[in-house]
PDB file of C-alpha atoms in Angstrom:
ATOM      1  CA  MET A   1      18.463  -0.205  25.757  1.00 89.00           C
ATOM      2  CA  GLN A   2      15.570  -1.611  23.733  1.00 92.00           C
ATOM      3  CA  ILE A   3      14.507   0.889  21.050  1.00 93.00           C
ATOM      4  CA  ASN A   4      11.483   0.341  18.798  1.00 92.00           C
ATOM      5  CA  SER A   5      10.398   2.993  16.330  1.00 92.00           C
ATOM      6  CA  GLU A   6       7.375   3.400  14.116  1.00 92.00           C
ATOM      7  CA  LEU A   7       7.336   5.882  11.251  1.00 92.00           C
ATOM      8  CA  LEU A   8       4.508   8.393  11.673  1.00 94.00           C
ATOM      9  CA  THR A   9       2.602   8.778   8.442  1.00 92.00           C
ATOM     10  CA  ASN A  10       0.040  11.321   9.639  1.00 93.00           C
ATOM     11  CA  VAL A  11       2.303  14.369  10.086  1.00 95.00           C
ATOM     12  CA  THR A  12       4.021  16.619   7.589  1.00 95.00           C
ATOM     13  CA  ALA A  13       5.517  20.089   7.274  1.00 96.00           C
ATOM     14  CA  SER A  14       3.670  23.241   6.272  1.00 93.00           C
ATOM     15  CA  GLN A  15       2.336  23.538   2.740  1.00 92.00           C
ATOM     16  CA  GLU A  16       4.887  26.298   2.107  1.00 92.00           C
ATOM     17  CA  THR A  17       7.837  24.159   3.227  1.00 93.00           C
ATOM     18  CA  ASN A  18       6.556  21.147   1.287  1.00 93.00           C
ATOM     19  CA  LYS A  19       6.248  23.294  -1.844  1.00 92.00           C
ATOM     20  CA  GLN A  20       9.771  24.695  -1.429  1.00 92.00           C
ATOM     21  CA  ILE A  21      11.198  21.180  -1.113  1.00 94.00           C
ATOM     22  CA  LEU A  22       9.295  19.899  -4.153  1.00 93.00           C
ATOM     23  CA  ASP A  23      10.393  22.942  -6.179  1.00 92.00           C
ATOM     24  CA  MET A  24      14.017  22.508  -5.057  1.00 92.00           C
ATOM     25  CA  LEU A  25      13.951  18.838  -6.074  1.00 91.00           C
ATOM     26  CA  LYS A  26      12.034  19.665  -9.262  1.00 92.00           C
ATOM     27  CA  LEU A  27       9.334  17.148  -8.390  1.00 91.00           C
ATOM     28  CA  ASP A  28       5.675  17.280  -9.300  1.00 90.00           C
ATOM     29  CA  HIS A  29       3.718  15.746  -6.414  1.00 88.00           C
ATOM     30  CA  ASP A  30       0.248  16.175  -5.011  1.00 84.00           C
ATOM     31  CA  GLY A  31      -0.355  15.561  -1.340  1.00 82.00           C
ATOM     32  CA  ASP A  32       1.810  15.603   1.740  1.00 86.00           C
ATOM     33  CA  ILE A  33       5.494  14.754   1.906  1.00 92.00           C
ATOM     34  CA  GLN A  34       6.565  11.946   4.235  1.00 93.00           C
ATOM     35  CA  PHE A  35       9.382  12.921   6.591  1.00 95.00           C
ATOM     36  CA  HIS A  36      11.429  10.804   8.997  1.00 94.00           C
ATOM     37  CA  VAL A  37       9.344  11.392  12.116  1.00 96.00           C
ATOM     38  CA  TYR A  38       9.027   8.502  14.540  1.00 95.00           C
ATOM     39  CA  HIS A  39       7.041   7.377  17.544  1.00 95.00           C
ATOM     40  CA  THR A  40       9.720   5.603  19.572  1.00 95.00           C
ATOM     41  CA  GLN A  41       9.630   3.341  22.590  1.00 95.00           C
ATOM     42  CA  ALA A  42      12.935   3.411  24.467  1.00 94.00           C
ATOM     43  CA  ASP A  43      12.844   0.961  27.371  1.00 93.00           C
ATOM     44  CA  GLY A  44       9.126   1.647  27.717  1.00 90.00           C
ATOM     45  CA  LYS A  45       9.411   5.455  27.513  1.00 95.00           C
ATOM     46  CA  GLU A  46       7.523   7.040  24.612  1.00 96.00           C
ATOM     47  CA  VAL A  47       9.431   9.684  22.680  1.00 96.00           C
ATOM     48  CA  TYR A  48       8.765  11.354  19.337  1.00 97.00           C
ATOM     49  CA  CYS A  49      11.748  12.133  17.164  1.00 96.00           C
ATOM     50  CA  CYS A  50      12.770  13.286  13.739  1.00 97.00           C
ATOM     51  CA  LEU A  51      15.897  12.839  11.671  1.00 96.00           C
ATOM     52  CA  SER A  52      16.922  16.220  10.295  1.00 97.00           C
ATOM     53  CA  GLY A  53      19.770  17.012   7.997  1.00 95.00           C
ATOM     54  CA  GLY A  54      21.811  19.960   9.176  1.00 96.00           C
ATOM     55  CA  VAL A  55      24.550  21.159  11.498  1.00 94.00           C
ATOM     56  CA  VAL A  56      24.811  23.105  14.711  1.00 93.00           C
ATOM     57  CA  GLU A  57      26.841  26.304  14.330  1.00 94.00           C
ATOM     58  CA  ASN A  58      27.301  28.753  17.216  1.00 94.00           C
ATOM     59  CA  ASN A  59      24.554  26.978  19.195  1.00 91.00           C
ATOM     60  CA  GLU A  60      22.066  27.412  16.346  1.00 94.00           C
ATOM     61  CA  ILE A  61      20.681  24.688  14.120  1.00 95.00           C
ATOM     62  CA  VAL A  62      21.217  25.241  10.409  1.00 96.00           C
ATOM     63  CA  PHE A  63      18.796  22.820   8.764  1.00 96.00           C
ATOM     64  CA  THR A  64      18.891  21.511   5.235  1.00 95.00           C
ATOM     65  CA  PRO A  65      15.542  22.217   3.520  1.00 94.00           C
ATOM     66  CA  VAL A  66      14.412  18.610   4.056  1.00 95.00           C
ATOM     67  CA  GLY A  67      15.757  18.698   7.622  1.00 96.00           C
ATOM     68  CA  LEU A  68      13.603  21.747   8.303  1.00 96.00           C
ATOM     69  CA  GLY A  69      10.619  19.895   6.870  1.00 97.00           C
ATOM     70  CA  ALA A  70      11.244  16.966   9.229  1.00 97.00           C
ATOM     71  CA  PHE A  71      11.445  19.326  12.204  1.00 97.00           C
ATOM     72  CA  GLU A  72       8.229  21.096  11.167  1.00 97.00           C
ATOM     73  CA  ALA A  73       6.511  17.728  10.857  1.00 97.00           C
ATOM     74  CA  LEU A  74       7.714  16.825  14.371  1.00 98.00           C
ATOM     75  CA  THR A  75       6.164  20.040  15.697  1.00 96.00           C
ATOM     76  CA  ASN A  76       2.824  18.837  14.292  1.00 95.00           C
ATOM     77  CA  VAL A  77       2.802  15.687  16.447  1.00 96.00           C
ATOM     78  CA  LYS A  78       0.026  16.125  18.988  1.00 94.00           C
ATOM     79  CA  VAL A  79       1.053  15.561  22.616  1.00 91.00           C
ATOM     80  CA  GLU A  80      -0.272  17.016  25.859  1.00 88.00           C
ATOM     81  CA  GLN A  81       2.766  19.206  26.487  1.00 87.00           C
ATOM     82  CA  ASP A  82       5.448  20.191  24.000  1.00 89.00           C
ATOM     83  CA  ASN A  83       8.935  19.454  25.334  1.00 93.00           C
ATOM     84  CA  TYR A  84      11.471  19.980  22.550  1.00 95.00           C
ATOM     85  CA  TYR A  85      15.061  18.804  22.514  1.00 96.00           C
ATOM     86  CA  ALA A  86      17.665  18.902  19.771  1.00 95.00           C
ATOM     87  CA  GLU A  87      20.812  16.829  19.606  1.00 96.00           C
ATOM     88  CA  GLU A  88      23.532  16.906  16.992  1.00 96.00           C
ATOM     89  CA  LEU A  89      24.816  13.452  16.109  1.00 96.00           C
ATOM     90  CA  LYS A  90      28.416  13.119  14.953  1.00 95.00           C
ATOM     91  CA  VAL A  91      30.403  10.014  14.105  1.00 94.00           C
ATOM     92  CA  GLU A  92      33.490  11.557  15.713  1.00 94.00           C
ATOM     93  CA  ASN A  93      31.633  11.697  19.058  1.00 95.00           C
ATOM     94  CA  GLY A  94      31.555   7.896  19.262  1.00 94.00           C
ATOM     95  CA  SER A  95      28.800   5.366  18.855  1.00 94.00           C
ATOM     96  CA  ILE A  96      25.652   6.864  17.327  1.00 95.00           C
ATOM     97  CA  GLN A  97      23.601   4.269  19.221  1.00 94.00           C
ATOM     98  CA  ALA A  98      25.176   5.434  22.514  1.00 96.00           C
ATOM     99  CA  GLN A  99      24.527   9.108  21.653  1.00 97.00           C
ATOM    100  CA  ILE A 100      20.861   8.385  20.922  1.00 96.00           C
ATOM    101  CA  GLU A 101      20.448   6.250  24.039  1.00 96.00           C
ATOM    102  CA  ALA A 102      21.948   9.046  26.173  1.00 97.00           C
ATOM    103  CA  VAL A 103      19.345  11.471  24.804  1.00 97.00           C
ATOM    104  CA  PHE A 104      16.484   9.051  25.411  1.00 97.00           C
ATOM    105  CA  ASN A 105      17.714   8.511  28.972  1.00 96.00           C
ATOM    106  CA  LYS A 106      17.710  12.226  29.819  1.00 96.00           C
ATOM    107  CA  VAL A 107      14.484  13.458  28.193  1.00 97.00           C
ATOM    108  CA  PRO A 108      11.072  13.052  29.836  1.00 95.00           C
ATOM    109  CA  ALA A 109       8.398  10.787  28.356  1.00 95.00           C
ATOM    110  CA  ASP A 110       6.431  12.235  25.425  1.00 95.00           C
ATOM    111  CA  SER A 111       9.288  14.570  24.511  1.00 96.00           C
ATOM    112  CA  LYS A 112       9.975  15.635  20.955  1.00 97.00           C
ATOM    113  CA  VAL A 113      13.603  15.127  19.972  1.00 97.00           C
ATOM    114  CA  CYS A 114      15.148  16.455  16.783  1.00 98.00           C
ATOM    115  CA  PHE A 115      18.308  14.572  15.848  1.00 97.00           C
ATOM    116  CA  VAL A 116      20.452  16.760  13.589  1.00 97.00           C
ATOM    117  CA  GLY A 117      23.373  15.696  11.429  1.00 96.00           C
ATOM    118  CA  ASP A 118      24.607  14.399   8.098  1.00 94.00           C
ATOM    119  CA  MET A 119      21.742  11.931   7.728  1.00 92.00           C
ATOM    120  CA  THR A 120      22.443  10.903   4.138  1.00 87.00           C
ATOM    121  CA  GLY A 121      26.211  10.868   4.563  1.00 89.00           C
ATOM    122  CA  SER A 122      28.300   9.901   7.562  1.00 89.00           C
ATOM    123  CA  LEU A 123      25.304   8.912   9.735  1.00 92.00           C
ATOM    124  CA  LYS A 124      23.391   6.902   7.139  1.00 88.00           C
ATOM    125  CA  SER A 125      24.465   3.383   8.118  1.00 86.00           C
ATOM    126  CA  SER A 126      24.359   3.987  11.889  1.00 89.00           C
ATOM    127  CA  ILE A 127      20.938   5.653  11.782  1.00 89.00           C
ATOM    128  CA  SER A 128      19.405   2.877   9.685  1.00 86.00           C
ATOM    129  CA  GLU A 129      20.363   0.334  12.371  1.00 84.00           C
ATOM    130  CA  ILE A 130      18.375   2.256  15.008  1.00 86.00           C
ATOM    131  CA  PHE A 131      15.532   3.516  12.810  1.00 86.00           C
ATOM    132  CA  PRO A 132      15.077   0.617  10.341  1.00 75.00           C
ATOM    133  CA  LEU A 133      12.870   2.543   7.930  1.00 66.00           C
ATOM    134  CA  ALA A 134      15.364   5.394   7.740  1.00 52.00           C
ATOM    135  CA  LEU A 135      17.406   5.959   4.646  1.00 46.00           C
ATOM    136  CA  ASN A 136      17.457   2.377   3.349  1.00 39.00           C
TER     137      ASN A 136
END
């Protein structure tokens, strides 16, 4: 599968979430926060996706604060119809590339996909191969 992704720079989370993240990180910053939200072409199909830190527990997503911000930013992408999907990525489930391709194959065009997992840990190297701007 041919996957090309472009980082979206015109979406962010709510002001409240952005403030909570900046406070948590003890950063002084004016303006929006850039999250890992992408416009992706997967074999010609357009999909919007975010990379969110977190885990799935009892069928519920438990986001990290920055992961929640990425998901909120994804919800602010303007498309005709909102179709949301979430997929937990785990190294122990095999190739991360294959997991992502399977998701792209099953979702309709213009879907919004939230990939959830240990983005700055176990997934870091695999994710950066698929989303080149991610976590380098």
